[in-house]
Every structure is written in structure tokens, then in C-alpha cells.
């Protein structure tokens, strides 16, 4: 019963589908007949001679299509289902064979992948070994090159081929091999500037050829005077300084000596940090020699200006070369601007004075003491700074300070201080008038210097107390008289205008100046007696 009911339901579904398909088949038949008719009419119109053949072919096609549509419309649904079942059975029979072929292909792929994976580690190991060998060789080459470049970069290394007068980059040229002979001395890669500086260096080293040396010095001074980073590519300080220093002592031509000193000064200005090399190659002794024995005033003036540039960073080396005596030897021969520069150089050297180097300064102290009262206030200010630095450097050494103040240091210093601190303007004939332009800062420094001298030695303290009006001047900077708007009242009457004291603190002194005045006043006072300890006081009370 169940099978019968299923068949009926399936037959009803098949008939429904057949009815739905019949209108579609009829429509398709109508469309195909219309196309055949249009094709027949077109062909008959275009080829009248072949009309019979084309009509026969079209009739045969129509008959075949009509039979096919009739078969499709009249074929029972059971026949369609039977063909679909046969197709499913054939696909089921072919499924095992297709699965076996898939398994075989999968095994083949796995075997190929296994072979490739087995051969891959060996290739990778070979590649890794090649890379490691290449990297080790490259690191060895780079380390060797770095060590060579480090050796070459040292301008004072004999192994690098530099030495004192050699080329410090010759080792680098040998390391790079042929083709790098034109490498600039300063490390630049432009051949033009390197060749130019090499030509100038050859001209400076041409002994006996004054014209060639003059040409090289003139061109070098022009380059250094307007020097930039681009124009100095290929310039080597270590290569040029030895011939320049040697040309300072070229007695055959004063122009060569002048340009050599000027070129060294330009090197100090154009290349920061070159002062160490200038001192290392021994430029200080020949420059000082030009000041001790003046033959040409312009050469000596240029030598003094060059020494001033050196003293800003290497004042100690200049001091040990008796630089103070060399600068002060013929200072009056120079213009006032050069004299100021010379005294500033002496002030820089006084900052580096020690007990061991004091003999190199003591011979110049009398001249420096006289220069305190120089007519030029700027030069006198530099002398005051020099003495302040000298006393500060020797602080705590009684004998040394007494030697410094043995000459007219205290008297001349007090003349400057009193002219600056006096309430009333001195007369025109007073020698301190020219120092009224000094500021309170310089006065405070001088007062601190006198306080250091008084604290170090009682002898110097007595000398300071012997100066004219010293108590009055110091008192005027601490206390001043009060201004009374009304006459003083009788103290016994108890008037409101009565004052216990007619003095008040001075408001015209700056804090720095007031501290310096108090420091000097304290150092000039005698030491107070020591108070007995509290235990002795108690014992005395008990006895009494």
C-alpha cells in the first residue's frame, strides 16, 4: 500500500511537471519555425537559383526538430528517471577507481615533497656555510681596514707614516692601493683642493726659494682668511704647521716671517682645536724670540697677536716659556691697541701661576706694578686683573705674596680704589682722576686682593693701614651721616627729633662692594683675644 501510494504521488508530480513544460516547448517550437521561415525568405531573395535546394534542407530540419519535440513531449517521466538512475549507478561504479587514483597521486606528491625536504637541509647548510665564510672574510677585511685607518688617523704616530713632518695619510694610501695616490691629506675626496694644498705645501718647503715661499704663504693666507668647510677640504694642520713654524725664523726675508706668523694666527681662527697642534709642534719659542729681540716691528706685533690667541687655551705652556717677560720686553713700542692685547695675554698667564713657576713671574712684577697707573684705563684694568689672578693663585703662601707686594703694588692699588670710592671728584692734578671710569666690580676685586694680602701677612697689613685716608674712605662706604630736617632737641626733654646716633648705613654701596669693604676692614683689625673655656670661668667663680 505504501508503494502504491508513493507511485501515485510521483506520477502526479510528473504529470504536473509535464504540463508546465508543454507551454515552454510549444513556445520554443514557434520561435524556431519563425527563424527558419525568415532564413528561408532571406535565402530565396538573395539566391533565386538555389531556392529548391535550400527549401529541401529546411524541410528536412523541420521534420527532425518536430520529431524531437514530439518525442520529448510524449516521453513518459519514468524513462527520464530510469536514465538518471543509470547515470548514478555508473558514477557509483567509477567512484572507487577515482578514489584510488586520488590516493596514488597523493602518495606521489608526498614522496616528492619528502625528497625535496631531504635535499633542502643540505642546500641550506651549504648556503649558510658560504654566508658565514663571506661574512668572516668581510669582518676581517673591515677590522684590518679600521685598524689601519685608526693608525693613520693619529697625526703623531710614526707607524702611520705621519711623524712630525710626514704625511699622516700615507699609510691609508698604501692600504687602498694604486689609484688613490691623489687622496687629499685631510680626508676629502675632491682632487682639486687636495692638489692645490699639496702645491702650496711644496712651495713652503722649498728652501732657498724665497719667491716661491712668498707665493705659497700669500695664497695660503688668502685661503685661511676666508676659510669655510668647503675651502678647507684637503687641508692638514699637521702637515702645514712644521714648515710654517720653520719659516718664522727665516731671517733672509721679513715678509716671509710676517706671513708665516699671520698664517699660524689664521689657522687658530679658522680651525677650532688646532691650538694643541700649534703648541705641540713648538711654535711658542720662535714667537717669543721675535718679541725679545725686535728686528722688525710688524713681525713682532704679529707674533704678539698670535701668542694672545695661544694664551686663551694654553697659558701654562706660554708661561713656562717665559712668556710674560717676552710680552713686556718692548711693550711700549707697540700701538695702544696692541699693548692692551699684550696685557690681556699677561693676565691670562697670571691665572696659571704656581709656586714652581713663580720665578718666571717675579722678574716682571716691578714693571707690572708701574703699569697699574698707566694713562690708558683699559690697559690699567688688564694689569689689575693680572694682579688679582696672581694673588688668588698664590693665596696661602706668605713669602710669595710678600714678594709680589714688595714693590709699589699696595700704594698704586689704593690710589685706584680711593679715586673710585671717593665721594668728591678729585682735582685735575690728581693721578687717580683717570681711573674714575672703573666700575664697582673692579673696585671690589681690588679690595678683595688687599684683604687677601692683609690676612696672609701682618707686615702687609701694616703697609695697607699706612695708606692715606684708608679709614675714612672705608667708613664712608659703610656709614654716612644722617640728614636732620630740624635742629636736635635736648635729650633730657625727650623730644621726638632726638637721635641716639648721627650715622646710618650707606645705601649707595652695592652688596658686592659692601662685602669687599667689610672683608678688608675685618682683615685689618687686630685679632681678638681668645676667651677662656667655660670650665675655667666656673672655677674662678667658685674661688671668688
Short mmCIF file of C-alpha atoms in Angstrom, two decimals:
data_model
loop_
_atom_site.label_atom_id
_atom_site.label_comp_id
_atom_site.label_asym_id
_atom_site.label_seq_id
_atom_site.Cartn_x
_atom_site.Cartn_y
_atom_site.Cartn_z
CA UNK A 1 0.00 0.00 0.00
CA UNK A 2 2.74 2.32 0.82
CA UNK A 3 4.48 1.52 -2.51
CA UNK A 4 1.28 2.18 -4.44
CA UNK A 5 0.70 5.50 -2.71
CA UNK A 6 4.28 6.56 -3.46
CA UNK A 7 3.94 5.70 -7.10
CA UNK A 8 0.72 7.69 -7.42
CA UNK A 9 2.26 10.72 -5.77
CA UNK A 10 5.25 10.51 -8.06
CA UNK A 11 3.07 10.13 -11.14
CA UNK A 12 1.05 13.18 -10.15
CA UNK A 13 4.24 15.18 -9.72
CA UNK A 14 5.50 14.02 -13.13
CA UNK A 15 2.24 14.98 -14.85
CA UNK A 16 2.38 18.44 -13.22
CA UNK A 17 5.91 18.95 -14.46
CA UNK A 18 4.88 17.77 -17.96
CA UNK A 19 2.05 20.31 -18.10
CA UNK A 20 4.46 23.08 -17.01
CA UNK A 21 6.98 22.03 -19.68
CA UNK A 22 4.47 21.81 -22.57
CA UNK A 23 3.89 25.61 -22.97
CA UNK A 24 7.63 26.18 -22.91
CA UNK A 25 8.24 23.54 -25.62
CA UNK A 26 5.47 25.00 -27.75
CA UNK A 27 6.90 28.48 -27.45
CA UNK A 28 10.34 27.22 -28.43
CA UNK A 29 8.86 25.39 -31.43
CA UNK A 30 7.11 28.56 -32.59
CA UNK A 31 10.32 30.61 -32.29
CA UNK A 32 12.33 28.05 -34.26
CA UNK A 33 9.73 27.88 -37.05
CA UNK A 34 9.75 31.66 -37.32
CA UNK A 35 13.56 31.72 -37.60
CA UNK A 36 13.51 29.04 -40.26
CA UNK A 37 10.90 30.93 -42.20
CA UNK A 38 12.88 34.19 -42.03
CA UNK A 39 16.04 32.37 -43.08
CA UNK A 40 14.21 30.74 -45.96
CA UNK A 41 12.82 34.03 -47.22
CA UNK A 42 16.23 35.71 -46.98
CA UNK A 43 18.00 32.91 -48.79
CA UNK A 44 15.34 32.77 -51.52
CA UNK A 45 15.61 36.50 -52.05
CA UNK A 46 19.40 36.51 -52.21
CA UNK A 47 19.84 33.27 -54.31
CA UNK A 48 16.87 32.54 -56.52
CA UNK A 49 18.74 29.86 -58.41
CA UNK A 50 19.32 27.76 -55.20
CA UNK A 51 15.80 28.14 -53.84
CA UNK A 52 14.87 24.49 -54.40
CA UNK A 53 17.92 23.11 -52.54
CA UNK A 54 17.52 25.41 -49.59
CA UNK A 55 13.84 24.67 -49.25
CA UNK A 56 14.58 20.93 -49.18
CA UNK A 57 17.19 21.34 -46.48
CA UNK A 58 14.87 23.48 -44.39
CA UNK A 59 12.07 20.91 -44.72
CA UNK A 60 14.36 18.14 -43.52
CA UNK A 61 15.46 20.20 -40.49
CA UNK A 62 11.85 20.97 -39.64
CA UNK A 63 10.93 17.36 -39.75
CA UNK A 64 13.80 16.36 -37.44
CA UNK A 65 13.06 19.10 -34.90
CA UNK A 66 9.36 18.30 -34.91
CA UNK A 67 10.07 14.63 -34.23
CA UNK A 68 12.43 15.58 -31.36
CA UNK A 69 9.86 17.85 -29.75
CA UNK A 70 7.18 15.19 -30.15
CA UNK A 71 9.41 12.63 -28.50
CA UNK A 72 10.20 14.97 -25.65
CA UNK A 73 6.56 15.84 -25.16
CA UNK A 74 5.33 12.25 -25.29
CA UNK A 75 8.20 10.56 -23.37
CA UNK A 76 7.00 9.26 -20.04
CA UNK A 77 8.52 10.52 -16.82
CA UNK A 78 9.57 7.03 -15.86
CA UNK A 79 12.01 6.93 -18.76
CA UNK A 80 13.76 10.09 -17.57
CA UNK A 81 14.06 8.72 -14.06
CA UNK A 82 15.48 5.47 -15.39
CA UNK A 83 18.23 7.29 -17.29
CA UNK A 84 19.13 9.34 -14.18
CA UNK A 85 19.34 6.13 -12.11
CA UNK A 86 21.64 4.56 -14.69
CA UNK A 87 23.88 7.64 -14.50
CA UNK A 88 24.02 7.41 -10.70
CA UNK A 89 24.91 3.72 -10.86
CA UNK A 90 27.72 4.42 -13.33
CA UNK A 91 29.05 7.22 -11.13
CA UNK A 92 28.97 4.88 -8.09
CA UNK A 93 30.92 2.25 -10.03
CA UNK A 94 33.54 4.81 -11.07
CA UNK A 95 33.93 6.26 -7.53
CA UNK A 96 36.37 3.56 -6.18
CA UNK A 97 38.62 3.92 -9.19
CA UNK A 98 38.62 7.70 -8.84
CA UNK A 99 39.41 7.43 -5.11
CA UNK A 100 42.30 5.05 -5.79
CA UNK A 101 43.71 7.40 -8.41
CA UNK A 102 43.46 10.29 -5.89
CA UNK A 103 45.31 8.24 -3.24
CA UNK A 104 48.03 7.33 -5.72
CA UNK A 105 48.53 10.95 -6.71
CA UNK A 106 48.65 12.00 -3.01
CA UNK A 107 51.35 9.40 -2.30
CA UNK A 108 53.38 10.58 -5.25
CA UNK A 109 53.16 14.20 -4.04
CA UNK A 110 54.22 13.18 -0.51
CA UNK A 111 57.17 11.23 -1.83
CA UNK A 112 58.27 14.20 -3.96
CA UNK A 113 57.90 16.56 -1.00
CA UNK A 114 59.92 14.19 1.19
CA UNK A 115 62.72 14.06 -1.36
CA UNK A 116 62.75 17.86 -1.62
CA UNK A 117 62.75 18.26 2.19
CA UNK A 118 65.60 15.76 2.46
CA UNK A 119 67.69 17.69 -0.05
CA UNK A 120 66.75 21.14 1.39
CA UNK A 121 68.85 20.98 4.63
CA UNK A 122 71.98 20.16 2.69
CA UNK A 123 71.43 23.14 0.40
CA UNK A 124 70.64 25.38 3.36
CA UNK A 125 73.73 24.18 5.18
CA UNK A 126 75.81 24.91 2.11
CA UNK A 127 74.35 28.37 1.76
CA UNK A 128 74.85 29.09 5.48
CA UNK A 129 78.47 27.96 5.26
CA UNK A 130 79.05 30.20 2.25
CA UNK A 131 77.45 33.17 4.02
CA UNK A 132 79.50 32.59 7.19
CA UNK A 133 82.70 32.33 5.21
CA UNK A 134 81.90 35.53 3.32
CA UNK A 135 80.94 37.41 6.50
CA UNK A 136 84.10 36.30 8.32
CA UNK A 137 86.25 37.43 5.43
CA UNK A 138 84.40 40.75 5.24
CA UNK A 139 84.73 41.31 9.00
CA UNK A 140 88.44 40.50 8.82
CA UNK A 141 88.87 42.97 6.00
CA UNK A 142 86.83 45.65 7.81
CA UNK A 143 88.71 45.18 11.08
CA UNK A 144 92.03 45.38 9.24
CA UNK A 145 90.88 48.50 7.42
CA UNK A 146 89.58 50.03 10.65
CA UNK A 147 92.83 49.34 12.47
CA UNK A 148 94.81 50.80 9.60
CA UNK A 149 92.58 53.87 9.48
CA UNK A 150 92.91 54.29 13.24
CA UNK A 151 96.66 54.10 12.94
CA UNK A 152 96.62 56.54 10.06
CA UNK A 153 94.27 59.00 11.78
CA UNK A 154 96.81 59.56 14.55
CA UNK A 155 98.87 62.52 13.30
CA UNK A 156 101.67 61.85 15.77
CA UNK A 157 102.08 58.13 15.03
CA UNK A 158 105.36 57.09 13.47
CA UNK A 159 103.84 53.81 12.32
CA UNK A 160 101.21 55.63 10.29
CA UNK A 161 103.88 57.43 8.35
CA UNK A 162 102.97 60.79 9.82
CA UNK A 163 105.77 61.60 12.26
CA UNK A 164 106.37 65.24 12.91
CA UNK A 165 106.76 66.42 9.37
CA UNK A 166 105.41 63.47 7.35
CA UNK A 167 102.08 62.76 5.74
CA UNK A 168 99.74 61.04 8.24
CA UNK A 169 97.59 59.61 5.42
CA UNK A 170 100.36 57.86 3.54
CA UNK A 171 99.51 54.58 5.29
CA UNK A 172 95.88 54.91 4.17
CA UNK A 173 97.01 55.46 0.58
CA UNK A 174 99.19 52.33 0.74
CA UNK A 175 96.26 50.38 2.19
CA UNK A 176 93.87 51.45 -0.56
CA UNK A 177 96.42 50.56 -3.24
CA UNK A 178 97.01 52.10 -6.66
CA UNK A 179 94.52 54.61 -7.94
CA UNK A 180 94.29 56.51 -4.64
CA UNK A 181 97.51 58.46 -4.89
CA UNK A 182 95.53 61.69 -5.24
CA UNK A 183 93.64 61.17 -1.97
CA UNK A 184 93.55 64.56 -0.11
CA UNK A 185 95.64 64.86 3.05
CA UNK A 186 92.65 65.97 5.13
CA UNK A 187 90.48 63.03 4.09
CA UNK A 188 88.41 64.83 1.44
CA UNK A 189 87.61 63.16 -1.87
CA UNK A 190 87.98 66.19 -4.14
CA UNK A 191 91.19 66.21 -6.12
CA UNK A 192 91.21 69.93 -6.88
CA UNK A 193 91.62 71.29 -3.34
CA UNK A 194 93.99 68.45 -2.41
CA UNK A 195 96.29 69.17 -5.33
CA UNK A 196 96.16 72.87 -4.54
CA UNK A 197 97.18 72.38 -0.89
CA UNK A 198 99.87 69.92 -1.95
CA UNK A 199 101.29 72.50 -4.32
CA UNK A 200 101.24 75.12 -1.54
CA UNK A 201 102.96 72.72 0.85
CA UNK A 202 105.67 72.02 -1.69
CA UNK A 203 106.17 75.77 -2.09
CA UNK A 204 106.56 76.27 1.68
CA UNK A 205 109.15 73.51 1.85
CA UNK A 206 111.21 74.95 -1.00
CA UNK A 207 114.28 76.06 0.94
CA UNK A 208 116.25 78.91 -0.60
CA UNK A 209 113.43 79.86 -3.00
CA UNK A 210 112.06 82.95 -1.30
CA UNK A 211 109.80 83.91 -4.19
CA UNK A 212 108.12 80.52 -4.22
CA UNK A 213 107.70 80.59 -0.44
CA UNK A 214 106.20 84.07 -0.61
CA UNK A 215 103.74 82.96 -3.27
CA UNK A 216 102.68 79.94 -1.23
CA UNK A 217 102.32 81.95 2.00
CA UNK A 218 100.29 84.68 0.32
CA UNK A 219 97.88 82.21 -1.26
CA UNK A 220 97.60 80.22 1.97
CA UNK A 221 96.79 83.35 4.00
CA UNK A 222 94.10 84.29 1.49
CA UNK A 223 92.52 80.83 1.78
CA UNK A 224 92.64 80.73 5.59
CA UNK A 225 91.39 84.28 5.98
CA UNK A 226 88.12 83.44 4.16
CA UNK A 227 88.08 79.79 5.16
CA UNK A 228 84.94 77.65 5.10
CA UNK A 229 84.40 73.92 5.41
CA UNK A 230 84.39 73.55 1.63
CA UNK A 231 87.57 75.54 1.02
CA UNK A 232 89.47 73.64 3.73
CA UNK A 233 88.79 70.20 2.25
CA UNK A 234 92.20 68.55 1.97
CA UNK A 235 93.98 70.86 4.42
CA UNK A 236 96.11 69.09 7.04
CA UNK A 237 97.17 71.06 10.12
CA UNK A 238 99.85 68.50 10.97
CA UNK A 239 101.41 68.82 7.53
CA UNK A 240 101.43 72.63 7.25
CA UNK A 241 102.46 73.64 10.79
CA UNK A 242 106.09 72.36 10.72
CA UNK A 243 107.11 74.38 7.63
CA UNK A 244 105.18 77.44 8.85
CA UNK A 245 106.95 77.35 12.23
CA UNK A 246 110.29 76.92 10.49
CA UNK A 247 109.59 79.99 8.34
CA UNK A 248 109.14 82.17 11.46
CA UNK A 249 112.91 82.11 11.86
CA UNK A 250 113.62 82.88 8.20
CA UNK A 251 115.96 85.86 8.72
CA UNK A 252 116.54 86.31 4.99
CA UNK A 253 113.08 87.80 4.37
CA UNK A 254 110.96 89.75 6.89
CA UNK A 255 107.91 89.33 4.66
CA UNK A 256 108.20 85.55 4.91
CA UNK A 257 108.39 85.78 8.72
CA UNK A 258 105.39 88.11 8.84
CA UNK A 259 103.23 85.92 6.60
CA UNK A 260 104.25 82.77 8.49
CA UNK A 261 103.13 84.30 11.83
CA UNK A 262 99.94 85.52 10.21
CA UNK A 263 99.20 82.11 8.68
CA UNK A 264 99.50 80.44 12.10
CA UNK A 265 97.10 83.02 13.57
CA UNK A 266 94.66 82.30 10.73
CA UNK A 267 94.93 78.57 11.42
CA UNK A 268 93.99 79.18 15.07
CA UNK A 269 90.96 81.22 13.97
CA UNK A 270 89.77 79.00 11.13
CA UNK A 271 90.22 75.55 12.68
CA UNK A 272 88.85 75.10 16.23
CA UNK A 273 91.02 72.94 18.43
CA UNK A 274 94.17 73.49 16.39
CA UNK A 275 95.93 75.31 19.25
CA UNK A 276 97.06 71.97 20.72
CA UNK A 277 98.86 71.09 17.49
CA UNK A 278 100.33 74.59 17.28
CA UNK A 279 101.82 74.21 20.77
CA UNK A 280 102.87 70.61 20.12
CA UNK A 281 104.96 71.48 17.06
CA UNK A 282 106.87 74.15 19.04
CA UNK A 283 105.54 77.49 17.87
CA UNK A 284 105.90 79.31 21.23
CA UNK A 285 109.74 79.64 21.43
CA UNK A 286 110.24 81.26 17.99
CA UNK A 287 107.29 83.61 18.56
CA UNK A 288 108.69 84.70 21.94
CA UNK A 289 112.10 85.18 20.35
CA UNK A 290 110.60 87.71 17.95
CA UNK A 291 109.43 89.75 20.97
CA UNK A 292 112.66 89.59 22.97
CA UNK A 293 114.83 90.80 20.10
CA UNK A 294 112.79 93.08 17.88
CA UNK A 295 114.23 93.49 14.41
CA UNK A 296 111.02 94.25 12.53
CA UNK A 297 108.19 95.87 14.46
CA UNK A 298 105.44 94.46 12.25
CA UNK A 299 106.78 90.90 12.69
CA UNK A 300 106.92 91.39 16.47
CA UNK A 301 103.39 92.80 16.50
CA UNK A 302 102.04 89.82 14.56
CA UNK A 303 103.92 87.44 16.87
CA UNK A 304 102.32 89.11 19.91
CA UNK A 305 98.83 88.76 18.41
CA UNK A 306 99.48 85.09 17.68
CA UNK A 307 100.68 84.48 21.25
CA UNK A 308 97.49 86.07 22.56
CA UNK A 309 95.40 83.51 20.64
CA UNK A 310 97.52 80.70 22.09
CA UNK A 311 97.18 82.05 25.66
CA UNK A 312 93.40 81.60 25.69
CA UNK A 313 93.78 77.80 25.97
CA UNK A 314 97.47 77.14 26.67
CA UNK A 315 98.54 79.93 29.03
CA UNK A 316 100.52 77.48 31.18
CA UNK A 317 102.82 76.43 28.33
CA UNK A 318 103.34 80.07 27.38
CA UNK A 319 104.14 80.97 31.00
CA UNK A 320 106.78 78.25 31.28
CA UNK A 321 108.40 79.62 28.12
CA UNK A 322 108.92 82.99 29.92
CA UNK A 323 106.04 84.50 28.00
CA UNK A 324 105.41 87.33 30.50
CA UNK A 325 108.93 88.67 30.16
CA UNK A 326 108.77 88.34 26.37
CA UNK A 327 105.49 90.25 26.12
CA UNK A 328 106.63 93.06 28.46
CA UNK A 329 110.07 93.45 26.91
CA UNK A 330 109.19 96.11 24.34
CA UNK A 331 105.52 96.71 25.08
CA UNK A 332 105.84 100.50 24.80
CA UNK A 333 106.95 100.21 21.17
CA UNK A 334 103.57 98.92 20.01
CA UNK A 335 100.36 100.87 19.37
CA UNK A 336 97.98 101.18 22.30
CA UNK A 337 95.60 98.54 20.89
CA UNK A 338 98.46 96.03 20.68
CA UNK A 339 99.58 96.98 24.21
CA UNK A 340 96.10 96.16 25.51
CA UNK A 341 96.24 92.80 23.79
CA UNK A 342 99.67 92.16 25.33
CA UNK A 343 98.43 92.95 28.86
CA UNK A 344 95.43 90.70 28.34
CA UNK A 345 97.86 87.93 27.37
CA UNK A 346 99.82 88.56 30.60
CA UNK A 347 96.57 88.43 32.59
CA UNK A 348 95.77 85.03 31.05
CA UNK A 349 99.19 83.71 32.07
CA UNK A 350 98.88 85.02 35.65
CA UNK A 351 95.87 82.77 36.09
CA UNK A 352 98.15 79.72 35.68
CA UNK A 353 100.93 80.79 38.06
CA UNK A 354 102.01 78.23 40.68
CA UNK A 355 104.71 78.16 43.33
CA UNK A 356 107.05 76.38 40.93
CA UNK A 357 106.52 78.90 38.12
CA UNK A 358 106.79 81.96 40.38
CA UNK A 359 110.45 82.65 39.41
CA UNK A 360 109.27 83.20 35.83
CA UNK A 361 106.95 85.99 37.04
CA UNK A 362 108.96 87.70 39.78
CA UNK A 363 111.28 89.43 37.31
CA UNK A 364 108.33 91.22 35.70
CA UNK A 365 106.48 92.32 38.89
CA UNK A 366 108.13 95.79 39.15
CA UNK A 367 107.12 96.66 35.60
CA UNK A 368 103.59 95.39 36.18
CA UNK A 369 103.28 97.45 39.38
CA UNK A 370 104.20 100.60 37.47
CA UNK A 371 101.69 99.79 34.73
CA UNK A 372 98.86 99.98 37.27
CA UNK A 373 98.85 103.75 36.85
CA UNK A 374 99.07 103.73 33.06
CA UNK A 375 97.37 106.57 31.22
CA UNK A 376 95.11 104.16 29.34
CA UNK A 377 92.35 102.94 31.64
CA UNK A 378 91.71 99.77 29.64
CA UNK A 379 95.35 98.72 29.87
CA UNK A 380 95.39 99.54 33.59
CA UNK A 381 92.28 97.40 34.05
CA UNK A 382 94.06 94.42 32.48
CA UNK A 383 97.00 94.96 34.86
CA UNK A 384 94.62 94.99 37.84
CA UNK A 385 93.06 91.73 36.66
CA UNK A 386 96.53 90.22 36.29
CA UNK A 387 97.45 91.07 39.92
CA UNK A 388 94.10 89.82 41.25
CA UNK A 389 94.60 86.48 39.49
CA UNK A 390 98.20 86.28 40.66
CA UNK A 391 97.29 86.85 44.34
CA UNK A 392 94.44 84.34 44.08
CA UNK A 393 96.79 81.71 42.61
CA UNK A 394 99.36 82.26 45.42
CA UNK A 395 96.85 82.54 48.26
CA UNK A 396 98.18 80.92 51.43
CA UNK A 397 101.87 81.37 50.54
CA UNK A 398 103.09 84.20 52.75
CA UNK A 399 106.58 84.59 51.27
CA UNK A 400 105.31 84.59 47.71
CA UNK A 401 102.69 87.23 48.44
CA UNK A 402 105.20 89.44 50.22
CA UNK A 403 107.41 89.15 47.15
CA UNK A 404 104.52 90.20 44.92
CA UNK A 405 103.68 93.22 47.12
CA UNK A 406 107.29 94.21 47.76
CA UNK A 407 107.18 96.96 45.17
CA UNK A 408 104.56 99.68 44.80
CA UNK A 409 101.63 97.30 44.41
CA UNK A 410 99.75 98.35 47.58
CA UNK A 411 100.25 102.10 47.08
CA UNK A 412 99.21 102.08 43.42
CA UNK A 413 96.26 99.81 44.12
CA UNK A 414 94.98 102.07 46.89
CA UNK A 415 95.31 105.09 44.62
CA UNK A 416 92.95 103.42 42.16
CA UNK A 417 90.50 102.35 44.89
CA UNK A 418 90.37 105.74 46.60
CA UNK A 419 89.74 107.52 43.30
CA UNK A 420 86.83 105.19 42.56
CA UNK A 421 85.28 105.32 46.08
CA UNK A 422 85.84 108.99 46.88
CA UNK A 423 82.64 110.95 47.35
CA UNK A 424 84.11 114.10 45.88
CA UNK A 425 85.66 114.25 42.43
CA UNK A 426 89.44 114.58 42.71
CA UNK A 427 91.26 117.57 41.39
CA UNK A 428 92.55 117.63 37.87
CA UNK A 429 96.13 117.13 39.01
CA UNK A 430 95.30 114.03 40.98
CA UNK A 431 96.74 110.95 39.30
CA UNK A 432 93.70 108.92 40.25
CA UNK A 433 91.36 111.01 38.12
CA UNK A 434 91.89 108.86 35.05
CA UNK A 435 90.61 105.77 36.92
CA UNK A 436 87.18 107.20 37.72
CA UNK A 437 85.76 105.22 34.80
CA UNK A 438 86.43 101.95 36.64
CA UNK A 439 83.29 100.16 37.74
CA UNK A 440 82.41 98.89 41.17
CA UNK A 441 83.21 95.33 40.11
CA UNK A 442 86.89 96.15 39.59
CA UNK A 443 86.98 98.09 42.88
CA UNK A 444 85.50 95.08 44.68
CA UNK A 445 88.15 92.80 43.14
CA UNK A 446 90.96 95.13 44.24
CA UNK A 447 89.55 95.35 47.78
CA UNK A 448 89.38 91.55 47.96
CA UNK A 449 93.01 91.40 46.79
CA UNK A 450 94.12 93.76 49.57
CA UNK A 451 92.10 91.73 52.08
CA UNK A 452 93.93 88.56 50.98
CA UNK A 453 97.31 90.29 51.36
CA UNK A 454 96.41 91.63 54.84
CA UNK A 455 95.19 88.23 56.01
CA UNK A 456 98.32 86.45 54.75
CA UNK A 457 100.97 88.69 56.36
CA UNK A 458 100.91 91.17 59.29
CA UNK A 459 103.65 93.07 57.50
CA UNK A 460 101.42 93.67 54.51
CA UNK A 461 98.53 94.56 56.83
CA UNK A 462 100.59 97.35 58.38
CA UNK A 463 101.53 98.58 54.90
CA UNK A 464 97.86 98.77 53.94
CA UNK A 465 96.95 100.66 57.15
CA UNK A 466 99.60 103.23 56.31
CA UNK A 467 97.80 104.38 53.18
CA UNK A 468 96.26 107.82 53.11
CA UNK A 469 92.74 108.21 54.50
CA UNK A 470 92.08 104.49 54.33
CA UNK A 471 89.88 104.51 57.46
CA UNK A 472 87.86 107.48 56.29
CA UNK A 473 87.22 106.04 52.83
CA UNK A 474 86.18 102.63 54.13
CA UNK A 475 83.96 104.24 56.80
CA UNK A 476 82.23 106.36 54.16
CA UNK A 477 81.18 103.23 52.27
CA UNK A 478 79.69 101.64 55.38
CA UNK A 479 78.15 104.53 57.37
CA UNK A 480 77.04 108.05 56.43
CA UNK A 481 75.77 110.96 58.49
CA UNK A 482 72.04 111.32 58.86
CA UNK A 483 70.30 114.29 57.33
CA UNK A 484 68.30 116.24 60.01
CA UNK A 485 65.43 118.36 58.89
CA UNK A 486 65.21 120.12 62.30
CA UNK A 487 67.76 121.01 64.99
CA UNK A 488 68.40 118.32 67.53
CA UNK A 489 66.31 118.53 70.68
CA UNK A 490 67.58 118.23 74.19
CA UNK A 491 67.91 114.58 75.12
CA UNK A 492 66.61 115.29 78.65
CA UNK A 493 63.48 116.89 77.21
CA UNK A 494 62.66 113.67 75.40
CA UNK A 495 61.87 115.38 72.12
CA UNK A 496 60.82 113.27 69.16
CA UNK A 497 63.65 114.62 66.93
CA UNK A 498 66.36 113.40 69.22
CA UNK A 499 68.62 110.70 67.75
CA UNK A 500 70.93 108.45 69.67
CA UNK A 501 73.42 108.42 66.75
CA UNK A 502 74.06 110.71 63.85
CA UNK A 503 75.14 107.83 61.49
CA UNK A 504 73.19 105.39 59.35
CA UNK A 505 74.01 102.61 56.90
CA UNK A 506 75.08 103.74 53.46
CA UNK A 507 72.59 102.92 50.71
CA UNK A 508 74.90 103.98 47.89
CA UNK A 509 77.14 100.89 48.07
CA UNK A 510 76.26 97.77 46.12
CA UNK A 511 76.13 94.48 48.03
CA UNK A 512 79.25 93.21 46.29
CA UNK A 513 81.20 96.38 47.10
CA UNK A 514 79.94 96.43 50.69
CA UNK A 515 81.08 92.81 51.23
CA UNK A 516 84.54 93.67 49.85
CA UNK A 517 84.83 96.73 52.14
CA UNK A 518 83.81 94.67 55.16
CA UNK A 519 86.31 91.94 54.20
CA UNK A 520 89.18 94.43 54.05
CA UNK A 521 88.08 96.13 57.29
CA UNK A 522 87.91 92.79 59.09
CA UNK A 523 91.35 91.72 57.85
CA UNK A 524 92.88 95.00 59.07
CA UNK A 525 91.53 94.71 62.61
CA UNK A 526 93.79 93.09 65.21
CA UNK A 527 92.87 89.59 66.27
CA UNK A 528 90.62 89.35 69.31
CA UNK A 529 91.99 87.61 72.43
CA UNK A 530 90.84 84.11 72.96
CA UNK A 531 88.15 83.72 75.56
CA UNK A 532 88.81 81.23 78.36
CA UNK A 533 86.84 77.99 78.26
CA UNK A 534 83.64 77.79 80.35
CA UNK A 535 85.24 75.37 82.87
CA UNK A 536 87.82 77.94 83.91
CA UNK A 537 85.14 80.59 84.33
CA UNK A 538 83.24 78.32 86.69
CA UNK A 539 86.38 77.60 88.71
CA UNK A 540 87.11 81.32 89.05
CA UNK A 541 83.57 81.95 90.26
CA UNK A 542 83.91 79.20 92.84
CA UNK A 543 87.20 80.65 94.10
CA UNK A 544 85.75 84.12 94.33
#
